[in-house]
mmCIF file of C-alpha atoms in Angstrom:
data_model
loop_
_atom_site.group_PDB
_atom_site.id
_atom_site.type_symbol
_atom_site.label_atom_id
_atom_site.label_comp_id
_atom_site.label_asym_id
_atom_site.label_seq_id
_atom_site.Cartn_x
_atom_site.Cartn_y
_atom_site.Cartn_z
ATOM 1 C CA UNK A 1 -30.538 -17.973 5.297
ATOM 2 C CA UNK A 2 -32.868 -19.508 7.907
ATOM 3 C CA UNK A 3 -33.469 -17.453 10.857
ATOM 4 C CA UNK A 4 -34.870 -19.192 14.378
ATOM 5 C CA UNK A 5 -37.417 -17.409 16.509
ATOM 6 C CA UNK A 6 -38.318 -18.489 19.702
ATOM 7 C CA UNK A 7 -42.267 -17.377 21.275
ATOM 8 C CA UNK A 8 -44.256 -19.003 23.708
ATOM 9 C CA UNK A 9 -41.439 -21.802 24.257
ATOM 10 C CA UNK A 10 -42.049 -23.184 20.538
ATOM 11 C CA UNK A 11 -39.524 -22.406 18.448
ATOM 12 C CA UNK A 12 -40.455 -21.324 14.789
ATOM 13 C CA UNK A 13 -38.132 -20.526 11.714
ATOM 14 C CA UNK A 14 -38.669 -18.003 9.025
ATOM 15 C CA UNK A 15 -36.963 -17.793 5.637
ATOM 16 C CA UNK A 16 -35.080 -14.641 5.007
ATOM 17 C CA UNK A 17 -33.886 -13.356 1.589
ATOM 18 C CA UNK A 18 -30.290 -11.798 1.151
ATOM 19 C CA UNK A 19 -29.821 -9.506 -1.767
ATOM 20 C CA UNK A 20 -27.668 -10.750 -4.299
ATOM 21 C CA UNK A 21 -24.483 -9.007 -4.064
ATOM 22 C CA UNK A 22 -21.254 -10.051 -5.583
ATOM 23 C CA UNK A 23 -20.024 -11.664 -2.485
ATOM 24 C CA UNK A 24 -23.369 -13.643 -2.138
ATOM 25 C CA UNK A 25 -24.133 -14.326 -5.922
ATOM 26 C CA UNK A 26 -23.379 -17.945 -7.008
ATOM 27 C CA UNK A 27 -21.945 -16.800 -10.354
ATOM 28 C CA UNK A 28 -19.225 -15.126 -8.223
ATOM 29 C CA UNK A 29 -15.491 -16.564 -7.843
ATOM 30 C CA UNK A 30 -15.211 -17.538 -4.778
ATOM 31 C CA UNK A 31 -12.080 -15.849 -3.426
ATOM 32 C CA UNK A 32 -14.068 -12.164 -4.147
ATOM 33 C CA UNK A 33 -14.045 -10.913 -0.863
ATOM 34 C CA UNK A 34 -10.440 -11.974 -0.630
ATOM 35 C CA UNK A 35 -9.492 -9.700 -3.692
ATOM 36 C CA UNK A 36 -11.503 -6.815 -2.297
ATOM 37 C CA UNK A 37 -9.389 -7.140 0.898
ATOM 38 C CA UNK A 38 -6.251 -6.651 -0.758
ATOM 39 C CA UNK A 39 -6.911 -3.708 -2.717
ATOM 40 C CA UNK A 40 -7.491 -1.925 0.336
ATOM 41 C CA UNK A 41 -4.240 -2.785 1.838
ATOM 42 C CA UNK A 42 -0.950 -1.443 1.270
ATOM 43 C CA UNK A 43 2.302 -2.446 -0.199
ATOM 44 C CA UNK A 44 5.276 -2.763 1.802
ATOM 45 C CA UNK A 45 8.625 -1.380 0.383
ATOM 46 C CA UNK A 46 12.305 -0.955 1.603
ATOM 47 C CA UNK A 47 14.632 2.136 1.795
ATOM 48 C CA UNK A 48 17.831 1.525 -0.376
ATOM 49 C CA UNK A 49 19.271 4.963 -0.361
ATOM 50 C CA UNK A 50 18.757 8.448 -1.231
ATOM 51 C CA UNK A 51 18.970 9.400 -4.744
ATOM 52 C CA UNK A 52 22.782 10.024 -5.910
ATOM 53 C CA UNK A 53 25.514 11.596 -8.330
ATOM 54 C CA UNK A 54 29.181 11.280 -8.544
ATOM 55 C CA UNK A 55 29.797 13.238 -6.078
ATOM 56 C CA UNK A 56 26.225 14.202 -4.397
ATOM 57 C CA UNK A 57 23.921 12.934 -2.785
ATOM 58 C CA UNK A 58 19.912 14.487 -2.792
ATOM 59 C CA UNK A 59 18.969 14.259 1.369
ATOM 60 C CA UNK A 60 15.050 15.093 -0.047
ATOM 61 C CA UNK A 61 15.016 12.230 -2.951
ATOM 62 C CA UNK A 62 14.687 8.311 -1.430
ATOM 63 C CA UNK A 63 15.015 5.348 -3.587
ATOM 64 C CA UNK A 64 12.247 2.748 -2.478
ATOM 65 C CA UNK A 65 12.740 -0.973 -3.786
ATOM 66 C CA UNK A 66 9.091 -2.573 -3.531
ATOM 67 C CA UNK A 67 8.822 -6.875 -3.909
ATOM 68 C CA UNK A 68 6.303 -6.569 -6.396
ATOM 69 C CA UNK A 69 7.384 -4.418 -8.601
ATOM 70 C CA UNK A 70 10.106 -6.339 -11.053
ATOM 71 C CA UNK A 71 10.302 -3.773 -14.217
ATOM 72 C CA UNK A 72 9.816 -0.539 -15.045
ATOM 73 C CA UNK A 73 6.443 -0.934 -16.221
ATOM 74 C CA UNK A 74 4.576 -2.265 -12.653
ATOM 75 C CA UNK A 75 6.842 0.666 -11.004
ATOM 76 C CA UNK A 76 5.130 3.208 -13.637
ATOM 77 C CA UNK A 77 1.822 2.549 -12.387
ATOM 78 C CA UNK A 78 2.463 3.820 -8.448
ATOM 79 C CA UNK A 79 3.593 6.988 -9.411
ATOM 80 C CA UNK A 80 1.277 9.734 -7.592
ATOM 81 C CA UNK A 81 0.761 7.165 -4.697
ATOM 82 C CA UNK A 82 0.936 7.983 -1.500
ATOM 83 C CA UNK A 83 3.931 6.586 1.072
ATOM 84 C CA UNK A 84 4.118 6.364 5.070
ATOM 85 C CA UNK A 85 7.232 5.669 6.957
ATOM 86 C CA UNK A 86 7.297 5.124 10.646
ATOM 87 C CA UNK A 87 9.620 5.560 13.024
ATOM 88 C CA UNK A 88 9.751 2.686 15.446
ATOM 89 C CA UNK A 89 12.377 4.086 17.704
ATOM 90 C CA UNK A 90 10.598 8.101 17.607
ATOM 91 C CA UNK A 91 7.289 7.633 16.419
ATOM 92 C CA UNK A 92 7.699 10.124 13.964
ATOM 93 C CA UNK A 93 5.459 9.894 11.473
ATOM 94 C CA UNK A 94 6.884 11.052 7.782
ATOM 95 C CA UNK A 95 3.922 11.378 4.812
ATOM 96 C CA UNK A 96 5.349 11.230 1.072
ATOM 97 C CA UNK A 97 4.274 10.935 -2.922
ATOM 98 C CA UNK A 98 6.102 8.703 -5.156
ATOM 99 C CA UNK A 99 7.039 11.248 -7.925
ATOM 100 C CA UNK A 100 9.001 9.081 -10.398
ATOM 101 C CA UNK A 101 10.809 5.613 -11.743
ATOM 102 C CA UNK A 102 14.505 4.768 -11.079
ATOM 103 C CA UNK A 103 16.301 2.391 -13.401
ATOM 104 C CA UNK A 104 14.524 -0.646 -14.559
ATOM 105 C CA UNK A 105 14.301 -2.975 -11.793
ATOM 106 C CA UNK A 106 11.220 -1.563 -10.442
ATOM 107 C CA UNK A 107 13.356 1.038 -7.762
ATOM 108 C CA UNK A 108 10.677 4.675 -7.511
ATOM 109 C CA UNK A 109 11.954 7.578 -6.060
ATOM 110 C CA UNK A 110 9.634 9.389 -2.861
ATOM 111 C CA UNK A 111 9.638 12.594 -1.557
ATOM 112 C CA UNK A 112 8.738 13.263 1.367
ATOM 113 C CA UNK A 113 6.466 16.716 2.470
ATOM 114 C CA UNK A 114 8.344 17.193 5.985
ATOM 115 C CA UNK A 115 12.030 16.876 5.899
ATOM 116 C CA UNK A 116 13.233 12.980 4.547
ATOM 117 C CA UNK A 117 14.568 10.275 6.203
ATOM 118 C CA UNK A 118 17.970 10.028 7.963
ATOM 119 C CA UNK A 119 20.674 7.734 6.966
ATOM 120 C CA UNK A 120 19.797 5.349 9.785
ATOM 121 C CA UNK A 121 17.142 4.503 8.527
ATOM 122 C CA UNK A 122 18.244 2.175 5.439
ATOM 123 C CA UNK A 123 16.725 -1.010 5.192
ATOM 124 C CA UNK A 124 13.388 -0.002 7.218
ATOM 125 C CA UNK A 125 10.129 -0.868 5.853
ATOM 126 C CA UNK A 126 7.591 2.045 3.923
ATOM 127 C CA UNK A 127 4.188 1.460 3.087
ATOM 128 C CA UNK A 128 3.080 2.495 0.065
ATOM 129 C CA UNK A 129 -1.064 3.749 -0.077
ATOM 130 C CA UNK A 130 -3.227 2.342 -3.143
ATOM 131 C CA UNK A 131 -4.724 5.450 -4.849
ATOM 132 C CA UNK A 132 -8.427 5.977 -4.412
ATOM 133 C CA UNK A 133 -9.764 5.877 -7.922
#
């Protein structure tokens, strides 16, 4: 990186050395800062419905259907993750762990710490929190 300095009207340049990180490195992929964004960010997820019986339904138990999860083994690997729902309309904020799989299409079941999620809200979106490893 060259670096301009400006005294006494003449303007001079000095050489500055980076350190090689992986970002700066040549050996590195290119897209490597674009992988270390999305690790950080979180998936999105829908609410299908709360978990169900014959003839019950669990109000604490919520079925979440995520778009990248297509089998039962991607959906086995977010279990202990943590999920966030807010309420557009309220602005209630509801904090939740995904505890376990649901069938094989990639469907996990949440529970949520304070109370669950109302009927009304089926179909809104959840964001599910990449652990911190």
């Amino acid at each position: 990186a060259v670096v301009s300095t400006q005294s006494t009207g003449m303007s001079k340049s000095k050489i500055v050395k980076l350190p090689k990180t992986p970002a700066t490195s040549i050996a590195s992929p290119i897209f490597t800062q674009h992988t270390l964004a999305l690790e950080k960010c979180s998936l999105k997820g829908v609410f299908v419905s709360h978990r169900r019986a014959l003839r019950k339904i669990y109000p604490k138990d919520h079925l979440i259907k995520l778009s990248v999860c297509k089998s039962r083994d991607a959906a086995s690997k977010l279990i202990g993750n943590a999920v966030e729902f807010r309420n557009k309309i309220s602005g209630r904020t509801l904090n939740g762990v995904v505890r376990r799989i649901h069938g094989n299409s990639g469907v996990v079941m949440v529970r949520f710490k304070e109370g669950g999620m109302s009927p009304k809200d089926l179909g809104s979106e959840v964001l599910v929190k990449q652990k911190k490893d």
